[in-house]
Every structure is written in C-alpha cells, then in structure tokens.
Amino acid sequence: MAERDGGLAGIYRWAELYEDVYSGRGKDYAADAERVTAIVRERRPGAATLLDVACGTGAHLRHLADRFDTVEGVDLAEDMLRVALERLPGTALHTGDMRDFRLGRRFDAVTCMFSSIGYTGGAEGVRASLASFARHLVPGGVIVLEPWYFPETALDRHVVADTFTVGRKTISRVSRAVLEDGAHRMEVHYIVADRETGIRHFTDEHVLAVIARDTYERAFEEAGCAVEYLPGDGPGLFVGVAKGGG
C-alpha cells in the first residue's frame, strides 16, 4: 500500500519500522553527531544550545544532547516525535514544518540532517527553510545542513536493495529512484517478516528535490549567512554562519 499524508511519505508515520530500517542499514548517528559538534565548535567554540530540524525519532539528538547543554527538536511527523519523546524525556520537541516554524527563541546551532531538506519541494522551499533556520540563530550561530544530491550527482534509475534482521524481524527494502521534473521520485518496497505476526508488505513513495549547489548557497546568503560546502560521503554538508557575530 502506498501511503502519503500531508506530504509525508508513509515511513515517517511508521516510526518503529523507520528505526528498524536505519538500524539494520547501519546508519551511524553517533558519528554524525560527533562530526556536527566538531563543525559547530570550530566556528562557535562556546556553543551550548542546538536545535535539530527534522529531528525524526531523536536518534541524532540523543547523541547531541551529550554534547550541548540544551537541545530541542522540530519535526512534521507526529509519530516520529512520539518515539523521540520516549527517547528524550523532558526535551522540548515541537511539531512544525521546517519552511515556517517559530519557536520564539534562538540557538547557537541549527542542524538539519539526513537530506530532509529535499522534501521541501524545490528552491522556494529551501529558501523558506533557511530563512526559518536563520531566525532561530544567535549572531555568529551555525547552521549545519545535509542536502539531497545535486543535478550532477543524482543518479537516474538508481536501484538499492538491503535485507537485514533486527530483533525478531527480518526486513527487505528495495528502492528505485528516477529523475523527473527536477526531483528524485523514489519508489520503495518493504517486506517485514515477524516471527509472531507474519509477513507484511508496504510500498512507499518519496519525492526529493534535486537542487543545484549554487541555489543552496544563494539561499544561505539571502538568509544572512556566510556559507561553505564540505564534500564528503554522500551529498556532503553545507555550513552557514550567521553574520553579525563577534
């Protein structure tokens, strides 16, 4: 069954399955958090507060909470926030769209990881999101953003397959992404075999905007941030620093 609700792909409303999938695929949230912390502290040594946008189930925040005095999170998917609250009791977690949220406070750092920015619909969504991030930064604060792929790095008709066992479940995930109208349209099939409940099949669709690097960079500048791009595994990272800091 293909499910989308309010622009959310179905996997973001099946938080436990999401957790199992990325645990099984070897996502290293601790290493991500360590790298993000180093990037932030290099540019703002005294950084003590951090907001994670599209925080999901709190898997990054769990590690970032050990490195910053105060962390908060924002996400559009209520089921993901449910798991995040279980993982991080007492942490302020907010329901909101990254393109337009207002928390009424500012942070030393704002992060947006795992290419979540790709779901904002295109260049206008990126500009709106970065404006939202920037208005939650103190002067000299740092944005760390993991983009989706650029036009020159996005693969057409790209197929990925994984099978893994997590606890009592064995999960197979197969995806195919095609380039169409400036976006990756990704069809994903999941087969979940559980010893107790049997076998289930889910089909999901993701649409991630494929946006040029210079479009991201202009959006940072328009939001009042100096920007640099750090290449690396996957799509790399953008780092912005809000102008006006010491």
PDB file of C-alpha atoms in Angstrom:
ATOM      1  CA  MET A   1       0.000   0.000   0.000  1.00  0.00           C
ATOM      2  CA  ALA A   2       1.392   3.358  -0.980  1.00  0.00           C
ATOM      3  CA  GLU A   3       0.701   5.942   1.698  1.00  0.00           C
ATOM      4  CA  ARG A   4       1.250   9.684   1.827  1.00  0.00           C
ATOM      5  CA  ASP A   5      -0.392  12.134   4.202  1.00  0.00           C
ATOM      6  CA  GLY A   6       0.117  15.880   4.142  1.00  0.00           C
ATOM      7  CA  GLY A   7       3.240  15.435   2.012  1.00  0.00           C
ATOM      8  CA  LEU A   8       4.760  12.851   4.353  1.00  0.00           C
ATOM      9  CA  ALA A   9       5.903   9.525   2.966  1.00  0.00           C
ATOM     10  CA  GLY A  10       4.405   6.588   4.838  1.00  0.00           C
ATOM     11  CA  ILE A  11       7.643   5.506   6.518  1.00  0.00           C
ATOM     12  CA  TYR A  12       7.534   8.692   8.597  1.00  0.00           C
ATOM     13  CA  ARG A  13       4.239   7.542  10.069  1.00  0.00           C
ATOM     14  CA  TRP A  14       5.634   4.104  10.942  1.00  0.00           C
ATOM     15  CA  ALA A  15       8.296   5.216  13.392  1.00  0.00           C
ATOM     16  CA  GLU A  16       9.247   1.782  14.712  1.00  0.00           C
ATOM     17  CA  LEU A  17       9.720   0.449  11.184  1.00  0.00           C
ATOM     18  CA  TYR A  18      11.821   3.520  10.354  1.00  0.00           C
ATOM     19  CA  GLU A  19      14.003   2.826  13.394  1.00  0.00           C
ATOM     20  CA  ASP A  20      14.469  -0.815  12.416  1.00  0.00           C
ATOM     21  CA  VAL A  21      15.277   0.021   8.785  1.00  0.00           C
ATOM     22  CA  TYR A  22      18.042   2.507   9.515  1.00  0.00           C
ATOM     23  CA  SER A  23      19.420   0.481  12.400  1.00  0.00           C
ATOM     24  CA  GLY A  24      19.627  -2.510  10.077  1.00  0.00           C
ATOM     25  CA  ARG A  25      21.215  -0.457   7.300  1.00  0.00           C
ATOM     26  CA  GLY A  26      23.963   0.691   9.679  1.00  0.00           C
ATOM     27  CA  LYS A  27      23.187   4.402   9.998  1.00  0.00           C
ATOM     28  CA  ASP A  28      25.816   5.794  12.409  1.00  0.00           C
ATOM     29  CA  TYR A  29      24.048   8.590  14.275  1.00  0.00           C
ATOM     30  CA  ALA A  30      26.811   8.855  16.877  1.00  0.00           C
ATOM     31  CA  ALA A  31      29.451   9.543  14.220  1.00  0.00           C
ATOM     32  CA  ASP A  32      27.180  12.141  12.595  1.00  0.00           C
ATOM     33  CA  ALA A  33      26.698  13.871  15.945  1.00  0.00           C
ATOM     34  CA  GLU A  34      30.424  13.879  16.626  1.00  0.00           C
ATOM     35  CA  ARG A  35      31.150  15.466  13.240  1.00  0.00           C
ATOM     36  CA  VAL A  36      28.382  18.054  13.617  1.00  0.00           C
ATOM     37  CA  THR A  37      29.659  19.004  17.060  1.00  0.00           C
ATOM     38  CA  ALA A  38      33.192  19.476  15.730  1.00  0.00           C
ATOM     39  CA  ILE A  39      31.941  21.655  12.860  1.00  0.00           C
ATOM     40  CA  VAL A  40      29.856  23.822  15.179  1.00  0.00           C
ATOM     41  CA  ARG A  41      32.528  24.215  17.847  1.00  0.00           C
ATOM     42  CA  GLU A  42      35.204  25.076  15.296  1.00  0.00           C
ATOM     43  CA  ARG A  43      33.115  28.057  14.236  1.00  0.00           C
ATOM     44  CA  ARG A  44      31.492  28.874  17.584  1.00  0.00           C
ATOM     45  CA  PRO A  45      33.640  27.416  20.399  1.00  0.00           C
ATOM     46  CA  GLY A  46      31.227  28.251  23.202  1.00  0.00           C
ATOM     47  CA  ALA A  47      28.132  26.810  21.510  1.00  0.00           C
ATOM     48  CA  ALA A  48      25.800  25.462  24.193  1.00  0.00           C
ATOM     49  CA  THR A  49      22.345  25.322  22.577  1.00  0.00           C
ATOM     50  CA  LEU A  50      21.244  23.401  19.497  1.00  0.00           C
ATOM     51  CA  LEU A  51      18.033  22.929  17.535  1.00  0.00           C
ATOM     52  CA  ASP A  52      17.684  19.856  15.311  1.00  0.00           C
ATOM     53  CA  VAL A  53      15.181  20.446  12.494  1.00  0.00           C
ATOM     54  CA  ALA A  54      13.534  17.313  11.058  1.00  0.00           C
ATOM     55  CA  CYS A  55      14.711  15.575  14.212  1.00  0.00           C
ATOM     56  CA  GLY A  56      12.699  12.443  13.477  1.00  0.00           C
ATOM     57  CA  THR A  57      12.899   9.832  16.221  1.00  0.00           C
ATOM     58  CA  GLY A  58      15.620  11.771  18.034  1.00  0.00           C
ATOM     59  CA  ALA A  59      18.440   9.433  17.002  1.00  0.00           C
ATOM     60  CA  HIS A  60      20.820  12.331  16.321  1.00  0.00           C
ATOM     61  CA  LEU A  61      19.507  14.371  19.255  1.00  0.00           C
ATOM     62  CA  ARG A  62      20.221  11.524  21.666  1.00  0.00           C
ATOM     63  CA  HIS A  63      23.942  11.943  20.961  1.00  0.00           C
ATOM     64  CA  LEU A  64      23.872  15.712  20.552  1.00  0.00           C
ATOM     65  CA  ALA A  65      22.259  16.009  23.991  1.00  0.00           C
ATOM     66  CA  ASP A  66      25.512  14.663  25.482  1.00  0.00           C
ATOM     67  CA  ARG A  67      27.491  17.410  23.752  1.00  0.00           C
ATOM     68  CA  PHE A  68      25.339  20.532  24.227  1.00  0.00           C
ATOM     69  CA  ASP A  69      23.774  21.990  27.368  1.00  0.00           C
ATOM     70  CA  THR A  70      20.349  22.378  25.764  1.00  0.00           C
ATOM     71  CA  VAL A  71      18.895  20.659  22.701  1.00  0.00           C
ATOM     72  CA  GLU A  72      15.468  20.916  21.128  1.00  0.00           C
ATOM     73  CA  GLY A  73      13.872  19.384  18.053  1.00  0.00           C
ATOM     74  CA  VAL A  74      11.285  20.149  15.366  1.00  0.00           C
ATOM     75  CA  ASP A  75       9.560  17.651  13.081  1.00  0.00           C
ATOM     76  CA  LEU A  76       6.419  17.473  10.964  1.00  0.00           C
ATOM     77  CA  ALA A  77       5.744  13.777  11.621  1.00  0.00           C
ATOM     78  CA  GLU A  78       3.897  13.232  14.889  1.00  0.00           C
ATOM     79  CA  ASP A  79       4.669   9.511  15.059  1.00  0.00           C
ATOM     80  CA  MET A  80       8.392  10.225  14.783  1.00  0.00           C
ATOM     81  CA  LEU A  81       8.119  12.772  17.600  1.00  0.00           C
ATOM     82  CA  ARG A  82       6.306  10.194  19.727  1.00  0.00           C
ATOM     83  CA  VAL A  83       9.380   7.954  19.617  1.00  0.00           C
ATOM     84  CA  ALA A  84      11.714  10.927  20.109  1.00  0.00           C
ATOM     85  CA  LEU A  85       9.845  11.887  23.285  1.00  0.00           C
ATOM     86  CA  GLU A  86      10.227   8.353  24.590  1.00  0.00           C
ATOM     87  CA  ARG A  87      13.948   8.509  23.827  1.00  0.00           C
ATOM     88  CA  LEU A  88      14.487  12.028  25.232  1.00  0.00           C
ATOM     89  CA  PRO A  89      12.005  12.626  28.059  1.00  0.00           C
ATOM     90  CA  GLY A  90      11.931  16.214  29.194  1.00  0.00           C
ATOM     91  CA  THR A  91      13.382  17.554  25.938  1.00  0.00           C
ATOM     92  CA  ALA A  92      11.398  20.259  24.164  1.00  0.00           C
ATOM     93  CA  LEU A  93      10.222  18.741  20.877  1.00  0.00           C
ATOM     94  CA  HIS A  94       7.938  20.722  18.590  1.00  0.00           C
ATOM     95  CA  THR A  95       5.608  19.836  15.733  1.00  0.00           C
ATOM     96  CA  GLY A  96       6.376  22.091  12.787  1.00  0.00           C
ATOM     97  CA  ASP A  97       7.178  22.454   9.109  1.00  0.00           C
ATOM     98  CA  MET A  98      10.798  23.460   8.509  1.00  0.00           C
ATOM     99  CA  ARG A  99       9.664  26.004   5.916  1.00  0.00           C
ATOM    100  CA  ASP A 100       7.865  28.113   8.516  1.00  0.00           C
ATOM    101  CA  PHE A 101       8.164  27.485  12.234  1.00  0.00           C
ATOM    102  CA  ARG A 102       8.581  29.978  15.071  1.00  0.00           C
ATOM    103  CA  LEU A 103       9.756  28.873  18.492  1.00  0.00           C
ATOM    104  CA  GLY A 104      10.348  32.304  19.979  1.00  0.00           C
ATOM    105  CA  ARG A 105      13.977  31.668  20.915  1.00  0.00           C
ATOM    106  CA  ARG A 106      17.425  31.490  19.324  1.00  0.00           C
ATOM    107  CA  PHE A 107      20.160  28.868  19.382  1.00  0.00           C
ATOM    108  CA  ASP A 108      23.909  28.669  18.898  1.00  0.00           C
ATOM    109  CA  ALA A 109      23.409  25.983  16.254  1.00  0.00           C
ATOM    110  CA  VAL A 110      20.661  24.687  13.988  1.00  0.00           C
ATOM    111  CA  THR A 111      21.074  21.320  12.272  1.00  0.00           C
ATOM    112  CA  CYS A 112      19.068  19.624   9.540  1.00  0.00           C
ATOM    113  CA  MET A 113      20.429  16.187   8.691  1.00  0.00           C
ATOM    114  CA  PHE A 114      19.734  13.106   6.597  1.00  0.00           C
ATOM    115  CA  SER A 115      18.809  15.142   3.477  1.00  0.00           C
ATOM    116  CA  SER A 116      15.449  16.122   4.962  1.00  0.00           C
ATOM    117  CA  ILE A 117      15.663  19.461   3.112  1.00  0.00           C
ATOM    118  CA  GLY A 118      14.946  17.519  -0.091  1.00  0.00           C
ATOM    119  CA  TYR A 119      11.297  17.196   0.928  1.00  0.00           C
ATOM    120  CA  THR A 120      10.665  20.956   0.869  1.00  0.00           C
ATOM    121  CA  GLY A 121       9.613  20.934  -2.783  1.00  0.00           C
ATOM    122  CA  GLY A 122      12.389  22.842  -4.546  1.00  0.00           C
ATOM    123  CA  ALA A 123      14.293  26.113  -4.484  1.00  0.00           C
ATOM    124  CA  GLU A 124      11.485  28.104  -2.854  1.00  0.00           C
ATOM    125  CA  GLY A 125      11.239  25.520  -0.082  1.00  0.00           C
ATOM    126  CA  VAL A 126      14.986  25.668   0.515  1.00  0.00           C
ATOM    127  CA  ARG A 127      14.887  29.483   0.737  1.00  0.00           C
ATOM    128  CA  ALA A 128      11.956  29.418   3.145  1.00  0.00           C
ATOM    129  CA  SER A 129      13.603  26.748   5.292  1.00  0.00           C
ATOM    130  CA  LEU A 130      16.910  28.573   5.560  1.00  0.00           C
ATOM    131  CA  ALA A 131      15.077  31.772   6.492  1.00  0.00           C
ATOM    132  CA  SER A 132      13.352  29.793   9.268  1.00  0.00           C
ATOM    133  CA  PHE A 133      16.656  28.353  10.452  1.00  0.00           C
ATOM    134  CA  ALA A 134      18.379  31.739  10.427  1.00  0.00           C
ATOM    135  CA  ARG A 135      15.726  33.499  12.501  1.00  0.00           C
ATOM    136  CA  HIS A 136      16.380  30.902  15.217  1.00  0.00           C
ATOM    137  CA  LEU A 137      20.143  31.621  15.308  1.00  0.00           C
ATOM    138  CA  VAL A 138      22.052  33.992  17.547  1.00  0.00           C
ATOM    139  CA  PRO A 139      24.541  36.285  15.726  1.00  0.00           C
ATOM    140  CA  GLY A 140      27.507  34.103  14.819  1.00  0.00           C
ATOM    141  CA  GLY A 141      25.386  30.957  15.169  1.00  0.00           C
ATOM    142  CA  VAL A 142      25.965  27.975  12.906  1.00  0.00           C
ATOM    143  CA  ILE A 143      23.717  26.035  10.521  1.00  0.00           C
ATOM    144  CA  VAL A 144      24.745  22.516   9.511  1.00  0.00           C
ATOM    145  CA  LEU A 145      22.647  21.257   6.609  1.00  0.00           C
ATOM    146  CA  GLU A 146      22.884  17.929   4.803  1.00  0.00           C
ATOM    147  CA  PRO A 147      21.396  18.452   1.322  1.00  0.00           C
ATOM    148  CA  TRP A 148      19.983  15.921  -1.098  1.00  0.00           C
ATOM    149  CA  TYR A 149      22.026  15.249  -4.232  1.00  0.00           C
ATOM    150  CA  PHE A 150      22.839  17.899  -6.835  1.00  0.00           C
ATOM    151  CA  PRO A 151      21.881  17.542 -10.531  1.00  0.00           C
ATOM    152  CA  GLU A 152      25.397  16.366 -11.412  1.00  0.00           C
ATOM    153  CA  THR A 153      25.499  13.722  -8.657  1.00  0.00           C
ATOM    154  CA  ALA A 154      21.886  12.471  -8.652  1.00  0.00           C
ATOM    155  CA  LEU A 155      21.698   9.039 -10.271  1.00  0.00           C
ATOM    156  CA  ASP A 156      18.833   8.205 -12.606  1.00  0.00           C
ATOM    157  CA  ARG A 157      17.116   4.797 -12.385  1.00  0.00           C
ATOM    158  CA  HIS A 158      19.164   4.021  -9.309  1.00  0.00           C
ATOM    159  CA  VAL A 159      18.291   0.759  -7.549  1.00  0.00           C
ATOM    160  CA  VAL A 160      19.248  -0.165  -3.965  1.00  0.00           C
ATOM    161  CA  ALA A 161      18.447  -3.356  -2.059  1.00  0.00           C
ATOM    162  CA  ASP A 162      19.044  -4.369   1.573  1.00  0.00           C
ATOM    163  CA  THR A 163      17.993  -7.311   3.729  1.00  0.00           C
ATOM    164  CA  PHE A 164      18.729  -7.404   7.454  1.00  0.00           C
ATOM    165  CA  THR A 165      17.477  -8.787  10.754  1.00  0.00           C
ATOM    166  CA  VAL A 166      16.628  -6.550  13.709  1.00  0.00           C
ATOM    167  CA  GLY A 167      15.406  -8.335  16.824  1.00  0.00           C
ATOM    168  CA  ARG A 168      12.675 -10.761  15.814  1.00  0.00           C
ATOM    169  CA  LYS A 169      12.108  -9.144  12.410  1.00  0.00           C
ATOM    170  CA  THR A 170      13.759  -9.667   9.043  1.00  0.00           C
ATOM    171  CA  ILE A 171      13.270  -6.719   6.711  1.00  0.00           C
ATOM    172  CA  SER A 172      13.885  -6.433   2.984  1.00  0.00           C
ATOM    173  CA  ARG A 173      13.979  -2.953   1.441  1.00  0.00           C
ATOM    174  CA  VAL A 174      14.202  -2.369  -2.300  1.00  0.00           C
ATOM    175  CA  SER A 175      14.126   1.095  -3.890  1.00  0.00           C
ATOM    176  CA  ARG A 176      14.284   2.607  -7.370  1.00  0.00           C
ATOM    177  CA  ALA A 177      14.810   6.336  -7.928  1.00  0.00           C
ATOM    178  CA  VAL A 178      14.211   8.096 -11.226  1.00  0.00           C
ATOM    179  CA  LEU A 179      14.967  11.708 -12.154  1.00  0.00           C
ATOM    180  CA  GLU A 180      11.831  13.512 -13.243  1.00  0.00           C
ATOM    181  CA  ASP A 181      10.861  17.206 -13.293  1.00  0.00           C
ATOM    182  CA  GLY A 182      13.774  18.312 -11.124  1.00  0.00           C
ATOM    183  CA  ALA A 183      13.263  15.654  -8.463  1.00  0.00           C
ATOM    184  CA  HIS A 184      14.157  12.141  -7.484  1.00  0.00           C
ATOM    185  CA  ARG A 185      10.971  10.075  -7.416  1.00  0.00           C
ATOM    186  CA  MET A 186      11.769   7.061  -5.312  1.00  0.00           C
ATOM    187  CA  GLU A 187       9.525   4.019  -5.021  1.00  0.00           C
ATOM    188  CA  VAL A 188      10.356   1.845  -2.013  1.00  0.00           C
ATOM    189  CA  HIS A 189       9.053  -1.618  -1.157  1.00  0.00           C
ATOM    190  CA  TYR A 190       9.376  -3.143   2.302  1.00  0.00           C
ATOM    191  CA  ILE A 191       8.777  -6.760   3.236  1.00  0.00           C
ATOM    192  CA  VAL A 192       8.712  -7.264   7.010  1.00  0.00           C
ATOM    193  CA  ALA A 193       8.778 -10.838   8.309  1.00  0.00           C
ATOM    194  CA  ASP A 194       7.960 -11.114  12.019  1.00  0.00           C
ATOM    195  CA  ARG A 195       8.020 -14.450  13.830  1.00  0.00           C
ATOM    196  CA  GLU A 196       4.902 -13.564  15.787  1.00  0.00           C
ATOM    197  CA  THR A 197       2.738 -11.541  13.381  1.00  0.00           C
ATOM    198  CA  GLY A 198       3.705 -12.942   9.982  1.00  0.00           C
ATOM    199  CA  ILE A 199       4.744 -11.150   6.798  1.00  0.00           C
ATOM    200  CA  ARG A 200       3.656  -7.674   5.692  1.00  0.00           C
ATOM    201  CA  HIS A 201       4.386  -5.709   2.525  1.00  0.00           C
ATOM    202  CA  PHE A 202       4.481  -1.906   2.317  1.00  0.00           C
ATOM    203  CA  THR A 203       5.019   0.318  -0.691  1.00  0.00           C
ATOM    204  CA  ASP A 204       6.066   3.918  -0.190  1.00  0.00           C
ATOM    205  CA  GLU A 205       6.982   6.886  -2.368  1.00  0.00           C
ATOM    206  CA  HIS A 206       9.437   9.696  -1.735  1.00  0.00           C
ATOM    207  CA  VAL A 207       9.865  12.850  -3.814  1.00  0.00           C
ATOM    208  CA  LEU A 208      13.131  14.691  -3.117  1.00  0.00           C
ATOM    209  CA  ALA A 209      14.001  17.880  -4.962  1.00  0.00           C
ATOM    210  CA  VAL A 210      17.294  17.808  -6.861  1.00  0.00           C
ATOM    211  CA  ILE A 211      18.701  21.319  -6.406  1.00  0.00           C
ATOM    212  CA  ALA A 212      21.917  22.911  -7.645  1.00  0.00           C
ATOM    213  CA  ARG A 213      24.690  23.689  -5.184  1.00  0.00           C
ATOM    214  CA  ASP A 214      24.670  27.398  -6.052  1.00  0.00           C
ATOM    215  CA  THR A 215      20.931  27.563  -5.313  1.00  0.00           C
ATOM    216  CA  TYR A 216      21.604  26.359  -1.767  1.00  0.00           C
ATOM    217  CA  GLU A 217      24.470  28.835  -1.435  1.00  0.00           C
ATOM    218  CA  ARG A 218      22.320  31.768  -2.567  1.00  0.00           C
ATOM    219  CA  ALA A 219      19.637  30.742  -0.081  1.00  0.00           C
ATOM    220  CA  PHE A 220      22.186  30.850   2.757  1.00  0.00           C
ATOM    221  CA  GLU A 221      23.341  34.290   1.664  1.00  0.00           C
ATOM    222  CA  GLU A 222      19.755  35.556   1.415  1.00  0.00           C
ATOM    223  CA  ALA A 223      19.192  34.281   4.966  1.00  0.00           C
ATOM    224  CA  GLY A 224      22.139  36.369   6.185  1.00  0.00           C
ATOM    225  CA  CYS A 225      24.705  33.585   6.494  1.00  0.00           C
ATOM    226  CA  ALA A 226      28.197  33.117   5.121  1.00  0.00           C
ATOM    227  CA  VAL A 227      28.314  29.608   3.635  1.00  0.00           C
ATOM    228  CA  GLU A 228      30.809  26.900   2.774  1.00  0.00           C
ATOM    229  CA  TYR A 229      30.325  23.445   1.308  1.00  0.00           C
ATOM    230  CA  LEU A 230      32.114  20.439   2.806  1.00  0.00           C
ATOM    231  CA  PRO A 231      32.234  17.486   0.391  1.00  0.00           C
ATOM    232  CA  GLY A 232      32.287  14.003   1.835  1.00  0.00           C
ATOM    233  CA  ASP A 233      30.450  10.715   1.831  1.00  0.00           C
ATOM    234  CA  GLY A 234      27.009  11.024   0.270  1.00  0.00           C
ATOM    235  CA  PRO A 235      25.813  14.534  -0.581  1.00  0.00           C
ATOM    236  CA  GLY A 236      28.213  16.367   1.772  1.00  0.00           C
ATOM    237  CA  LEU A 237      27.312  19.225   4.140  1.00  0.00           C
ATOM    238  CA  PHE A 238      26.636  22.941   3.920  1.00  0.00           C
ATOM    239  CA  VAL A 239      27.781  25.060   6.859  1.00  0.00           C
ATOM    240  CA  GLY A 240      26.424  28.555   7.349  1.00  0.00           C
ATOM    241  CA  VAL A 241      27.439  31.151   9.929  1.00  0.00           C
ATOM    242  CA  ALA A 242      25.015  33.960  10.750  1.00  0.00           C
ATOM    243  CA  LYS A 243      26.572  37.328  10.044  1.00  0.00           C
ATOM    244  CA  GLY A 244      26.913  39.839  12.855  1.00  0.00           C
ATOM    245  CA  GLY A 245      28.701  37.603  15.337  1.00  0.00           C
ATOM    246  CA  GLY A 246      31.725  38.888  17.322  1.00  0.00           C
TER     247      GLY A 246
END
